[in-house]
Coordinates of C-alpha atoms in Angstrom, one line a residue:
Chain A
M118 CA 31.4 -68.5 -19.8
S119 CA 27.6 -68.3 -19.6
D120 CA 25.6 -66.4 -22.2
L121 CA 24.4 -63.0 -21.3
V122 CA 22.6 -62.4 -24.6
S123 CA 21.2 -64.9 -26.9
L124 CA 19.1 -64.7 -30.1
S125 CA 17.5 -67.6 -31.9
D126 CA 15.4 -67.8 -35.0
V127 CA 14.7 -64.1 -34.8
R128 CA 12.7 -62.5 -37.5
F129 CA 11.9 -58.8 -37.7
S130 CA 10.6 -56.6 -40.5
Y131 CA 9.9 -52.9 -40.7
P132 CA 6.5 -51.9 -41.9
G133 CA 5.9 -50.3 -45.3
P134 CA 6.3 -51.0 -48.9
G135 CA 9.7 -52.1 -50.2
A136 CA 10.8 -53.0 -46.7
F137 CA 13.1 -55.9 -45.9
S138 CA 12.9 -58.3 -43.1
L139 CA 15.9 -59.3 -41.0
R140 CA 16.5 -62.9 -40.0
I141 CA 19.0 -64.0 -37.4
D142 CA 19.3 -67.7 -36.8
S143 CA 21.6 -67.5 -33.8
L144 CA 23.8 -65.1 -31.9
S145 CA 25.1 -65.2 -28.3
I146 CA 27.3 -62.9 -26.2
A147 CA 28.9 -64.2 -23.1
R148 CA 29.2 -62.2 -19.8
A149 CA 32.1 -59.7 -19.9
E150 CA 32.7 -60.5 -23.6
H151 CA 33.6 -57.6 -25.9
V152 CA 32.0 -58.0 -29.3
A153 CA 32.4 -55.7 -32.3
C154 CA 29.5 -55.7 -34.8
V155 CA 30.5 -54.6 -38.4
G156 CA 28.7 -54.5 -41.7
P157 CA 27.8 -52.0 -44.4
S158 CA 25.2 -49.3 -43.7
G159 CA 21.7 -50.7 -43.9
S160 CA 22.7 -54.2 -43.1
G161 CA 20.8 -54.3 -39.8
K162 CA 23.4 -53.4 -37.1
T163 CA 21.3 -50.8 -35.3
T164 CA 18.2 -53.1 -35.7
L165 CA 20.2 -55.9 -34.0
I166 CA 21.1 -53.6 -31.0
H167 CA 17.5 -52.4 -30.7
L168 CA 16.2 -56.0 -30.7
I169 CA 18.6 -56.9 -27.9
A170 CA 17.7 -53.8 -25.9
G171 CA 14.0 -54.6 -26.3
I172 CA 13.4 -51.3 -28.1
L173 CA 12.2 -53.4 -31.1
V174 CA 10.2 -56.7 -30.7
P175 CA 10.8 -59.5 -33.1
E176 CA 7.9 -61.0 -35.0
S177 CA 9.1 -64.5 -34.2
G178 CA 12.0 -66.1 -32.4
E179 CA 13.4 -65.4 -29.0
V180 CA 15.8 -62.8 -27.6
R181 CA 17.1 -63.5 -24.1
L182 CA 18.9 -61.1 -21.8
G183 CA 20.3 -63.1 -18.8
R184 CA 17.4 -65.2 -17.6
H185 CA 14.8 -62.9 -19.1
R186 CA 13.1 -63.5 -22.5
I187 CA 13.0 -59.9 -23.3
S188 CA 11.3 -60.5 -26.6
H189 CA 8.3 -61.9 -24.7
L190 CA 8.0 -59.3 -22.1
G191 CA 5.5 -56.5 -22.1
N192 CA 6.4 -52.9 -22.9
G193 CA 6.8 -51.7 -19.3
H194 CA 8.9 -54.7 -18.3
R195 CA 11.2 -54.3 -21.3
R196 CA 11.7 -50.6 -20.4
A197 CA 12.5 -51.5 -16.8
L198 CA 14.9 -54.3 -17.8
R199 CA 16.6 -52.0 -20.3
A200 CA 17.0 -49.3 -17.6
R201 CA 18.4 -51.8 -15.1
E202 CA 20.6 -54.1 -17.2
I203 CA 21.7 -52.2 -20.3
G204 CA 23.8 -49.1 -20.8
M205 CA 23.6 -47.5 -24.2
V206 CA 26.0 -45.1 -25.9
F207 CA 24.4 -43.6 -29.0
Q208 CA 26.2 -42.4 -32.1
E209 CA 25.1 -38.8 -31.5
F210 CA 25.5 -39.2 -27.7
E211 CA 21.9 -38.0 -27.2
L212 CA 22.6 -35.6 -24.3
L213 CA 19.7 -33.3 -23.3
E214 CA 20.9 -29.7 -24.0
Y215 CA 18.9 -28.2 -21.2
L216 CA 20.5 -30.3 -18.5
S217 CA 23.9 -30.0 -17.0
S218 CA 26.4 -32.8 -17.6
L219 CA 25.8 -34.2 -14.1
D220 CA 22.0 -34.3 -14.7
N221 CA 22.7 -35.9 -18.1
I222 CA 24.7 -38.7 -16.4
L223 CA 21.9 -39.1 -13.8
L224 CA 19.1 -39.0 -16.5
P225 CA 18.2 -42.7 -16.5
F226 CA 17.8 -42.5 -12.7
F227 CA 15.5 -39.4 -13.1
V228 CA 13.2 -41.0 -15.7
S229 CA 13.2 -44.7 -15.1
G230 CA 10.4 -46.0 -12.8
G231 CA 12.6 -48.5 -10.9
L232 CA 15.7 -46.3 -10.4
R233 CA 16.2 -43.5 -7.9
A234 CA 19.0 -40.8 -8.0
T235 CA 20.0 -41.3 -4.4
A236 CA 23.0 -39.5 -2.7
E237 CA 25.0 -42.7 -3.3
I238 CA 24.2 -42.6 -7.1
R239 CA 25.1 -39.0 -7.3
R240 CA 28.4 -39.7 -5.6
R241 CA 29.0 -42.5 -8.1
A242 CA 28.2 -40.2 -11.0
R243 CA 30.8 -37.7 -9.8
D244 CA 33.3 -40.5 -9.3
L245 CA 32.7 -41.9 -12.8
A246 CA 33.1 -38.4 -14.3
D247 CA 36.3 -38.0 -12.4
R248 CA 37.7 -41.2 -13.7
L249 CA 36.7 -40.3 -17.2
G250 CA 38.4 -36.9 -16.8
V251 CA 35.2 -34.8 -17.2
A252 CA 34.6 -33.9 -13.5
H253 CA 35.2 -30.2 -14.4
T254 CA 32.4 -30.2 -16.9
L255 CA 29.7 -31.5 -14.6
P256 CA 28.0 -28.1 -14.1
R257 CA 28.1 -27.2 -17.8
R258 CA 25.5 -27.8 -20.4
P259 CA 26.4 -30.1 -23.3
R260 CA 26.7 -27.3 -25.9
R261 CA 29.7 -26.0 -24.0
L262 CA 31.6 -29.3 -24.1
S263 CA 33.9 -30.6 -26.8
Q264 CA 33.0 -33.8 -28.8
G265 CA 35.3 -35.8 -26.6
E266 CA 33.8 -34.5 -23.4
R267 CA 30.3 -35.1 -24.6
Q268 CA 31.3 -38.7 -25.6
R269 CA 32.7 -39.3 -22.1
I270 CA 29.5 -37.9 -20.4
A271 CA 27.5 -40.3 -22.6
I272 CA 29.7 -43.2 -21.5
A273 CA 29.4 -42.2 -17.9
R274 CA 25.6 -42.2 -18.3
A275 CA 25.7 -45.7 -19.8
L276 CA 28.0 -47.0 -17.0
L277 CA 26.3 -45.4 -14.0
G278 CA 23.8 -48.1 -13.4
S279 CA 26.5 -50.8 -13.5
P280 CA 24.8 -52.5 -16.5
S281 CA 25.6 -56.1 -17.4
L282 CA 25.6 -55.2 -21.1
L283 CA 27.0 -52.0 -22.7
M284 CA 25.8 -51.4 -26.2
C285 CA 27.5 -48.7 -28.3
D286 CA 26.4 -47.5 -31.7
E287 CA 29.4 -46.0 -33.5
P288 CA 30.7 -44.3 -30.4
T289 CA 33.9 -43.2 -32.1
G290 CA 32.4 -42.3 -35.4
N291 CA 32.8 -38.6 -34.8
L292 CA 36.1 -38.6 -33.1
D293 CA 39.7 -38.2 -34.4
P294 CA 41.9 -41.3 -34.1
H295 CA 43.7 -40.3 -30.9
T296 CA 40.5 -39.3 -29.1
A297 CA 38.8 -42.4 -30.4
D298 CA 41.6 -44.6 -28.9
T299 CA 41.5 -42.8 -25.6
T300 CA 37.7 -43.2 -25.4
L301 CA 37.9 -46.9 -26.2
D302 CA 40.5 -47.3 -23.5
L303 CA 38.2 -45.7 -21.0
L304 CA 35.2 -47.6 -22.2
F305 CA 36.9 -51.0 -22.0
D306 CA 38.5 -50.2 -18.6
Q307 CA 35.1 -49.2 -17.2
A308 CA 33.4 -52.2 -18.7
R309 CA 36.0 -54.5 -17.2
A310 CA 35.7 -52.7 -13.9
H311 CA 31.9 -53.4 -13.9
D312 CA 32.3 -56.9 -15.4
A313 CA 30.0 -55.8 -18.3
A314 CA 29.8 -57.3 -21.7
V315 CA 30.3 -54.9 -24.6
L316 CA 28.5 -54.9 -28.0
M317 CA 29.8 -52.2 -30.2
V318 CA 28.7 -51.3 -33.7
T319 CA 31.6 -49.8 -35.7
H320 CA 32.8 -49.0 -39.1
N321 CA 36.3 -48.5 -37.8
H322 CA 38.3 -51.6 -38.7
A323 CA 41.4 -50.3 -37.1
I324 CA 40.0 -51.0 -33.6
L325 CA 38.7 -54.5 -34.2
D326 CA 41.7 -56.2 -32.8
R327 CA 40.8 -54.8 -29.4
F328 CA 37.6 -56.9 -29.2
D329 CA 37.2 -60.6 -28.1
R330 CA 35.1 -61.3 -31.1
V331 CA 34.0 -59.6 -34.3
V332 CA 30.5 -60.3 -35.7
D333 CA 29.8 -59.4 -39.4
V334 CA 26.1 -58.7 -39.6
T335 CA 26.1 -59.6 -43.3
S336 CA 27.1 -63.2 -42.5
L337 CA 25.0 -63.3 -39.3
A338 CA 21.7 -61.9 -40.6
R339 CA 19.8 -62.3 -43.8
L340 CA 17.8 -59.5 -45.4
E341 CA 14.8 -60.7 -47.3
P342 CA 12.2 -58.7 -49.1
V343 CA 8.9 -58.6 -47.2
R344 CA 6.2 -60.5 -49.1
Chain B
M84 CA 4.8 -37.0 -9.5
R85 CA 8.5 -37.7 -8.9
P86 CA 10.7 -34.7 -7.9
A87 CA 13.0 -35.5 -10.8
I88 CA 10.2 -34.9 -13.2
W89 CA 9.7 -31.4 -11.7
R90 CA 13.4 -30.9 -12.0
L91 CA 13.6 -31.8 -15.6
S92 CA 10.5 -29.8 -16.5
F93 CA 11.8 -26.8 -14.6
R94 CA 15.2 -27.0 -16.3
H95 CA 13.5 -27.3 -19.7
A96 CA 11.3 -24.2 -19.0
L97 CA 14.4 -22.2 -17.8
A98 CA 16.4 -23.2 -20.9
H99 CA 13.8 -21.7 -23.2
P100 CA 13.1 -18.3 -21.5
L101 CA 11.5 -16.6 -24.5
R102 CA 9.0 -19.3 -25.1
T103 CA 8.3 -19.7 -21.4
G104 CA 8.0 -15.9 -20.9
I105 CA 5.5 -15.5 -23.8
I106 CA 3.3 -18.3 -22.6
A107 CA 3.4 -17.1 -19.0
L108 CA 2.6 -13.5 -20.1
C109 CA -0.3 -14.8 -22.2
I110 CA -1.7 -16.7 -19.3
G111 CA -1.1 -13.7 -17.0
L112 CA -3.0 -11.5 -19.4
S113 CA -5.8 -14.0 -19.6
V114 CA -6.1 -14.0 -15.8
F115 CA -5.4 -10.3 -15.4
L116 CA -8.0 -8.8 -17.7
P117 CA -11.2 -10.6 -16.6
L118 CA -10.2 -10.7 -13.0
T119 CA -9.4 -7.0 -12.9
V120 CA -12.4 -5.9 -14.9
Q121 CA -14.7 -8.2 -12.8
T122 CA -13.3 -6.9 -9.4
L123 CA -13.3 -3.3 -10.4
M124 CA -16.8 -3.5 -11.8
A125 CA -18.0 -5.3 -8.7
R126 CA -16.4 -2.6 -6.5
Y127 CA -17.7 0.1 -8.8
R128 CA -21.2 -1.3 -8.6
H129 CA -21.1 -1.8 -4.9
T130 CA -19.7 1.6 -4.1
L131 CA -22.0 3.4 -6.5
T132 CA -25.1 1.5 -5.4
A133 CA -24.3 1.8 -1.6
R134 CA -23.9 5.6 -1.8
A135 CA -26.9 6.0 -4.1
T136 CA -29.1 3.8 -1.9
S137 CA -28.2 5.8 1.2
T138 CA -29.2 9.0 -0.5
P139 CA -33.1 9.1 -0.9
L140 CA -33.6 12.0 -3.2
V141 CA -31.5 14.6 -5.0
A142 CA -32.9 17.9 -6.4
G143 CA -31.3 20.2 -8.9
S144 CA -31.8 22.1 -12.0
K145 CA -33.3 20.4 -15.1
G146 CA -30.7 18.7 -17.3
N147 CA -28.6 15.6 -17.3
R148 CA -29.8 13.5 -14.3
F149 CA -26.5 11.5 -14.3
D150 CA -24.5 14.8 -13.8
L151 CA -26.9 16.0 -11.1
T152 CA -26.7 12.7 -9.2
L153 CA -22.9 12.4 -9.5
T154 CA -22.5 16.0 -8.4
A155 CA -24.6 15.4 -5.3
L156 CA -23.1 12.1 -4.5
Y157 CA -19.5 12.4 -5.6
F158 CA -19.1 16.3 -5.8
R159 CA -18.3 16.2 -9.4
R160 CA -17.8 19.7 -10.7
G161 CA -19.2 21.0 -13.9
G162 CA -22.1 19.8 -16.1
V163 CA -24.9 21.0 -13.9
S164 CA -26.6 24.3 -13.9
T165 CA -27.2 26.0 -10.5
I166 CA -30.4 25.9 -8.6
P167 CA -31.4 28.9 -6.5
L168 CA -31.4 28.8 -2.7
R169 CA -35.2 29.5 -3.0
A170 CA -35.7 25.9 -4.1
S171 CA -34.2 24.6 -0.9
E172 CA -36.3 26.9 1.2
E173 CA -39.5 25.9 -0.6
L174 CA -38.7 22.3 0.3
T175 CA -38.7 23.1 4.0
S176 CA -42.1 24.9 3.9
D177 CA -44.4 21.9 4.8
S178 CA -42.0 19.8 6.8
L179 CA -42.1 16.9 4.4
C180 CA -38.3 16.6 4.3
V181 CA -34.9 17.9 5.5
P182 CA -33.1 19.5 2.5
I183 CA -29.3 19.6 2.6
P184 CA -28.2 22.2 0.0
L185 CA -24.7 21.9 -1.4
N186 CA -22.4 23.9 -3.6
A187 CA -19.5 22.1 -5.2
R188 CA -18.3 24.6 -7.8
F189 CA -14.9 25.5 -6.4
T190 CA -11.5 23.9 -5.6
A191 CA -8.4 24.5 -3.5
Q192 CA -5.2 23.0 -4.8
D193 CA -7.5 21.1 -7.3
V194 CA -9.4 19.4 -4.4
P195 CA -13.2 20.0 -4.6
I196 CA -14.5 22.5 -2.0
V197 CA -18.0 21.3 -0.9
A198 CA -20.0 23.9 0.8
I199 CA -22.8 22.2 2.6
A200 CA -25.3 22.5 5.4
T201 CA -24.2 21.1 8.7
E202 CA -26.9 18.4 8.6
Y203 CA -24.8 16.6 6.1
F204 CA -22.2 15.5 8.6
A205 CA -24.8 13.8 10.8
F206 CA -26.4 12.3 7.7
R207 CA -23.2 10.6 6.5
G208 CA -21.9 9.9 10.0
L209 CA -18.9 12.1 9.5
T210 CA -17.0 13.3 12.6
P211 CA -13.7 15.1 13.0
S212 CA -10.8 13.0 14.1
S213 CA -9.1 16.3 15.2
G214 CA -10.5 19.8 15.7
T215 CA -14.1 20.8 14.9
L216 CA -16.5 21.2 12.0
P217 CA -16.5 24.7 10.4
L218 CA -17.5 27.2 13.1
R219 CA -17.6 30.5 11.2
L220 CA -17.4 32.0 7.8
G221 CA -14.2 31.1 6.0
D222 CA -13.6 27.9 8.1
C223 CA -13.1 24.5 6.5
V224 CA -12.7 20.9 7.5
L225 CA -10.6 18.5 5.5
G226 CA -11.4 15.0 4.4
S227 CA -8.8 12.5 5.8
S228 CA -7.2 11.7 2.4
V229 CA -6.9 15.4 1.5
A230 CA -5.2 16.2 4.9
R231 CA -2.8 13.4 4.3
R232 CA -2.1 14.3 0.7
L233 CA -1.6 18.0 1.3
S234 CA 0.1 17.5 4.7
L235 CA -2.3 19.9 6.3
A236 CA -3.8 19.9 9.8
Q237 CA -6.0 21.8 12.2
G238 CA -4.8 25.4 12.5
D239 CA -3.3 25.5 9.0
H240 CA -4.6 27.7 6.2
L241 CA -5.6 26.8 2.7
Y242 CA -6.2 29.1 -0.3
S243 CA -9.0 28.5 -2.7
D244 CA -8.1 28.3 -6.4
Q245 CA -8.7 31.6 -8.1
R246 CA -10.7 31.2 -11.3
E247 CA -10.2 34.6 -12.9
V248 CA -6.6 35.7 -12.3
Y249 CA -6.6 38.7 -14.6
D250 CA -10.0 40.1 -13.8
I251 CA -9.7 42.3 -10.7
S252 CA -13.5 42.6 -10.3
K253 CA -13.7 38.8 -9.6
P254 CA -13.3 37.6 -6.0
P255 CA -9.7 36.9 -4.9
A256 CA -8.5 33.5 -3.7
L257 CA -9.9 33.1 -0.2
K258 CA -7.6 32.1 2.6
M259 CA -9.5 29.5 4.6
R260 CA -8.8 28.5 8.1
I261 CA -8.7 24.7 8.7
T262 CA -10.7 23.9 11.9
G263 CA -10.3 20.1 11.8
V264 CA -9.8 16.9 9.8
L265 CA -12.6 14.3 9.4
A266 CA -12.1 10.7 10.5
P267 CA -11.5 8.4 7.5
S268 CA -14.8 7.1 6.2
G269 CA -13.8 5.2 3.1
L270 CA -16.3 7.4 1.2
P271 CA -15.8 10.2 -1.4
D272 CA -16.1 12.5 1.6
D273 CA -12.5 11.7 2.4
E274 CA -11.4 13.3 -0.8
V275 CA -12.9 16.8 -0.4
I276 CA -12.8 20.0 1.6
F277 CA -16.0 20.9 3.5
T278 CA -17.0 24.4 4.3
D279 CA -20.3 26.2 4.9
L280 CA -22.6 27.6 2.2
K281 CA -21.9 31.2 3.0
T282 CA -18.2 30.7 2.4
A283 CA -19.1 29.2 -1.1
W284 CA -21.0 32.4 -1.9
V285 CA -17.9 34.4 -0.9
L286 CA -16.0 32.3 -3.4
E287 CA -18.8 32.9 -5.9
G288 CA -18.4 36.7 -5.4
A289 CA -22.0 36.9 -4.3
A290 CA -20.8 37.9 -0.8
H291 CA -17.7 39.8 0.1
G292 CA -16.1 42.0 2.8
H293 CA -14.2 45.2 2.5
D294 CA -13.4 48.4 4.4
D295 CA -16.2 50.6 5.6
P296 CA -17.4 52.8 2.7
K297 CA -17.2 55.7 5.1
T298 CA -13.5 55.3 5.5
I299 CA -12.4 54.2 2.0
D300 CA -10.6 56.3 -0.6
R301 CA -13.1 58.6 -2.1
A302 CA -11.7 57.8 -5.6
T303 CA -13.3 54.4 -5.4
L304 CA -16.7 55.7 -4.4
L305 CA -18.7 55.9 -7.7
A306 CA -22.1 57.0 -6.4
Q307 CA -23.9 57.4 -3.1
T308 CA -27.5 57.9 -2.1
E309 CA -29.2 57.5 1.2
S310 CA -29.9 53.9 0.7
H311 CA -27.3 52.8 -1.8
I312 CA -23.5 53.1 -2.4
S313 CA -21.7 52.2 -5.6
I314 CA -18.0 51.4 -5.2
S315 CA -15.4 50.7 -7.9
G316 CA -14.4 47.2 -8.7
A317 CA -10.9 48.3 -8.0
L318 CA -11.6 48.3 -4.2
I319 CA -9.6 45.5 -2.6
E320 CA -11.8 42.9 -1.0
Y321 CA -10.7 41.0 2.0
N322 CA -9.2 37.6 1.0
E323 CA -9.3 36.3 4.6
I324 CA -12.2 36.2 7.0
T325 CA -11.0 37.1 10.5
P326 CA -12.9 37.9 13.7
Q327 CA -12.1 41.6 13.1
N328 CA -13.5 41.8 9.5
A329 CA -16.2 39.1 9.6
A330 CA -18.9 41.6 10.3
S331 CA -18.1 43.5 7.2
F332 CA -19.0 40.5 5.0
H333 CA -22.4 40.9 3.3
I334 CA -24.4 39.6 0.4
H335 CA -25.4 41.6 -2.6
G336 CA -28.5 41.0 -4.6
D337 CA -31.4 38.6 -4.0
R338 CA -30.5 36.2 -1.2
E339 CA -33.1 33.6 -2.5
A340 CA -31.2 33.5 -5.8
L341 CA -27.9 32.4 -4.3
P342 CA -26.6 29.5 -6.3
L343 CA -26.5 25.8 -5.2
S344 CA -25.2 22.8 -7.2
A345 CA -27.8 20.4 -5.8
I346 CA -29.9 19.6 -2.8
I347 CA -29.8 16.3 -1.0
V348 CA -33.4 15.7 0.1
L349 CA -34.2 13.5 3.2
P350 CA -38.0 12.9 3.0
R351 CA -39.9 12.1 6.1
D352 CA -41.3 8.9 4.6
E353 CA -42.1 7.2 1.3
K354 CA -45.3 9.1 0.9
A355 CA -43.5 12.4 1.5
A356 CA -40.9 11.4 -1.1
T357 CA -43.6 10.8 -3.7
I358 CA -45.4 14.1 -3.0
L359 CA -42.1 16.0 -3.1
R360 CA -41.0 14.4 -6.4
A361 CA -44.4 15.1 -8.0
R362 CA -44.4 18.7 -6.8
F363 CA -40.8 19.5 -7.6
N364 CA -40.8 17.8 -11.0
A365 CA -43.8 19.9 -12.0
S366 CA -41.4 22.9 -12.2
P367 CA -40.1 23.6 -15.7
A368 CA -36.6 24.5 -14.3
W369 CA -36.0 21.9 -11.6
Q370 CA -35.9 18.1 -11.2
M371 CA -35.8 15.7 -8.3
V372 CA -34.4 12.2 -8.9
V373 CA -34.0 9.0 -7.0
P374 CA -30.2 8.4 -7.0
S375 CA -30.5 4.6 -6.8
Q376 CA -32.6 4.5 -10.0
V377 CA -30.2 6.9 -11.8
I378 CA -27.2 4.8 -10.7
D379 CA -29.0 1.6 -11.9
D380 CA -29.5 3.2 -15.3
L381 CA -25.9 4.4 -15.3
L382 CA -24.7 0.9 -14.4
S383 CA -26.7 -0.7 -17.2
Y384 CA -24.6 1.5 -19.6
V385 CA -21.4 0.6 -17.9
F386 CA -22.2 -3.1 -17.8
R387 CA -22.8 -3.1 -21.5
I388 CA -19.2 -2.1 -21.8
K389 CA -18.3 -4.9 -19.4
S390 CA -20.0 -7.4 -21.7
F391 CA -17.8 -6.2 -24.4
L392 CA -14.7 -6.6 -22.2
D393 CA -15.9 -10.0 -21.1
A394 CA -16.1 -11.0 -24.8
I395 CA -12.6 -9.8 -25.3
A396 CA -11.4 -11.8 -22.2
I397 CA -13.1 -14.9 -23.5
L398 CA -11.5 -14.4 -26.9
M399 CA -8.1 -13.8 -25.3
G400 CA -8.6 -17.0 -23.1
A401 CA -9.4 -19.0 -26.2
T402 CA -6.5 -17.6 -28.1
T403 CA -4.2 -18.4 -25.2
G404 CA -5.6 -21.9 -25.0
L405 CA -4.9 -22.4 -28.7
L406 CA -1.4 -20.9 -28.3
I407 CA -0.7 -23.4 -25.5
A408 CA -2.0 -26.3 -27.5
L409 CA 0.1 -25.2 -30.4
V410 CA 3.2 -24.9 -28.2
I411 CA 2.6 -28.3 -26.8
L412 CA 2.2 -29.8 -30.3
L413 CA 5.3 -28.0 -31.6
S414 CA 7.2 -29.0 -28.4
M415 CA 6.3 -32.6 -28.9
R416 CA 7.5 -32.3 -32.5
L417 CA 10.7 -30.5 -31.6
R418 CA 11.3 -32.8 -28.7
A419 CA 10.7 -36.0 -30.7
R420 CA 14.4 -36.9 -30.6
E421 CA 14.5 -36.2 -26.9
M422 CA 11.5 -38.4 -26.3
L423 CA 13.1 -41.2 -28.4
T424 CA 16.3 -40.9 -26.2
L425 CA 14.2 -41.0 -23.0
N426 CA 12.4 -44.1 -24.3
R427 CA 15.6 -45.8 -25.1
L428 CA 16.9 -45.0 -21.6
G429 CA 13.9 -46.8 -20.2
C430 CA 11.6 -43.8 -19.6
R431 CA 7.9 -44.7 -19.5
R432 CA 5.5 -42.9 -21.8
F433 CA 3.6 -41.7 -18.8
T434 CA 6.7 -40.0 -17.5
V435 CA 7.3 -38.2 -20.8
L436 CA 3.7 -37.0 -20.8
G437 CA 4.1 -36.0 -17.2
M438 CA 7.1 -33.9 -18.1
L439 CA 5.2 -32.0 -20.7
V440 CA 2.2 -31.5 -18.5
T441 CA 4.3 -30.6 -15.5
E442 CA 6.1 -28.0 -17.5
M443 CA 2.9 -26.5 -18.8
V444 CA 1.4 -26.5 -15.3
M445 CA 4.5 -24.7 -13.9
I446 CA 4.4 -22.1 -16.6
M447 CA 0.6 -21.6 -16.3
S448 CA 1.1 -21.3 -12.5
V449 CA 3.7 -18.6 -13.0
G450 CA 1.5 -16.9 -15.5
A451 CA -1.5 -17.1 -13.1
V452 CA 0.6 -15.6 -10.3
I453 CA 1.8 -12.8 -12.6
G454 CA -1.8 -12.2 -13.6
L455 CA -3.0 -12.2 -10.0
A456 CA -0.2 -9.9 -8.9
A457 CA -0.8 -7.5 -11.7
S458 CA -4.5 -7.6 -11.1
A459 CA -4.0 -6.9 -7.3
G460 CA -1.7 -4.0 -8.2
A461 CA -4.1 -2.6 -10.7
I462 CA -7.0 -2.9 -8.2
A463 CA -4.9 -1.3 -5.5
L464 CA -3.8 1.6 -7.8
A465 CA -7.4 2.3 -8.9
P466 CA -9.1 3.3 -5.6
N467 CA -10.3 6.6 -7.0
L468 CA -12.1 5.2 -9.9
I469 CA -15.4 6.5 -8.6
Q470 CA -13.8 9.9 -8.0
S471 CA -12.7 10.1 -11.5
L472 CA -16.2 9.9 -12.8

């Protein structure tokens, strides 16, 4: 299995007094591999996801996404690559309250320079919503949806562009165990259907056996005081 | 700009109706106030100046020159003392001018009755669209707007408004015959009823008609000599002038003292105008003014008020600008999380900025349209501004 994501000798530090720098010697994720990322709060899980997505840029080292050295690309290219290759499900879902569910699913296609919300994309958005069981919520605004429905709309948004990497930050954190299970089923099903790798940050140890691999950030990354 | 940006901006504006409405109204007000004031002032200036310029001189009794000019030009009632008919006759003595005496002291259904010499119609280029100009005592012709508003036409009758209802010695309301309707002129002449000067004097009570003293009830006959008859005020005067009773109408007292509101003076030339003004203004009781100069002076007062309104408009515009800046800054703050999400989804900074700008442009456009529409409405509903002077 070829690597989709690889990090080597990455060092990143947040600015400010008392900040810590994060060092990751090596990490790779294969295509279609499902990886769970665990660790206590503040250990650098979200930073890791943001480094892979190109939201953050390391001070040194290299982050690769497919054949692209995302850590060495300019801001515009990183945005375009992120929009095209990565689907993200945020802990708080990050749906825009003034848009309908359908428009929220289509949002990356509205705002990303390289993507267009064509009729085919709209059809796919409806199809995805149907498969995730939220087709009936498409005209509604997010505030009129249940937590589970919001979750699935966020997943549909992440999957719409057929990304090669799906990154989820505590996607089941706010859900009851049953809804969390159902949501994970849907997420994995869709990821398999799109042949996408999954990197999921979670505190829920009960679901770890559903992943191909579990990465503990505390053993992967070192936090050092910034000198 | 991508259509999707318009869509997102539009949705965001719609989702916050109160904020959007307040900004749009502020913009609308900022457009409405200066535009309406500017347009109305321009119209006001143009109308006043045009009518004043076309009227060479106006004569009347000494007093407020603004009142005199507005009475002669716009038939405004009240404020001016009367000038005797003698003044008009003196003006004709050496052929330096054509005087057009007028009396605008009465109304019918609250519409000014302007009693005027027939030369006025040729001077203003007024012609009847139906019927004729007044032919005999008690006839009147209606301005086009009056005819439309009162639903009256040639052949109908109209009563003057009685000023003294409880004093039987005062003249009764006069039933006037409408002989025609003037073609629309777009001038204040559309808003009045024209009649001849003698009819005005009947309305004044200076002239009247009644039964032949030889045939009246002897109880109303107070005194009689060979040359003079005194009749009680209880004698009923005619309140309509007909071919049968027209001959009985007569004037009491000094004919030369009959009242006029003003005299429009058409001098033969510039020199004649100068001579007339010098001669007329030498009188302690009368004055002759140049309407264009009077209106210029009046406008200078009015435009001082306009400067004040302009200052308010500028202040309001600046306040609106600051409000919009504040809203944008607060929006950016409130929408920081949304911006972060968009960034994470691959949205370019330019696109985020474009969304904010597009939304403001949309709201400002709506506000501008509201302001323009309100201004157009206000301007359309204020056609009689000059008449309300």
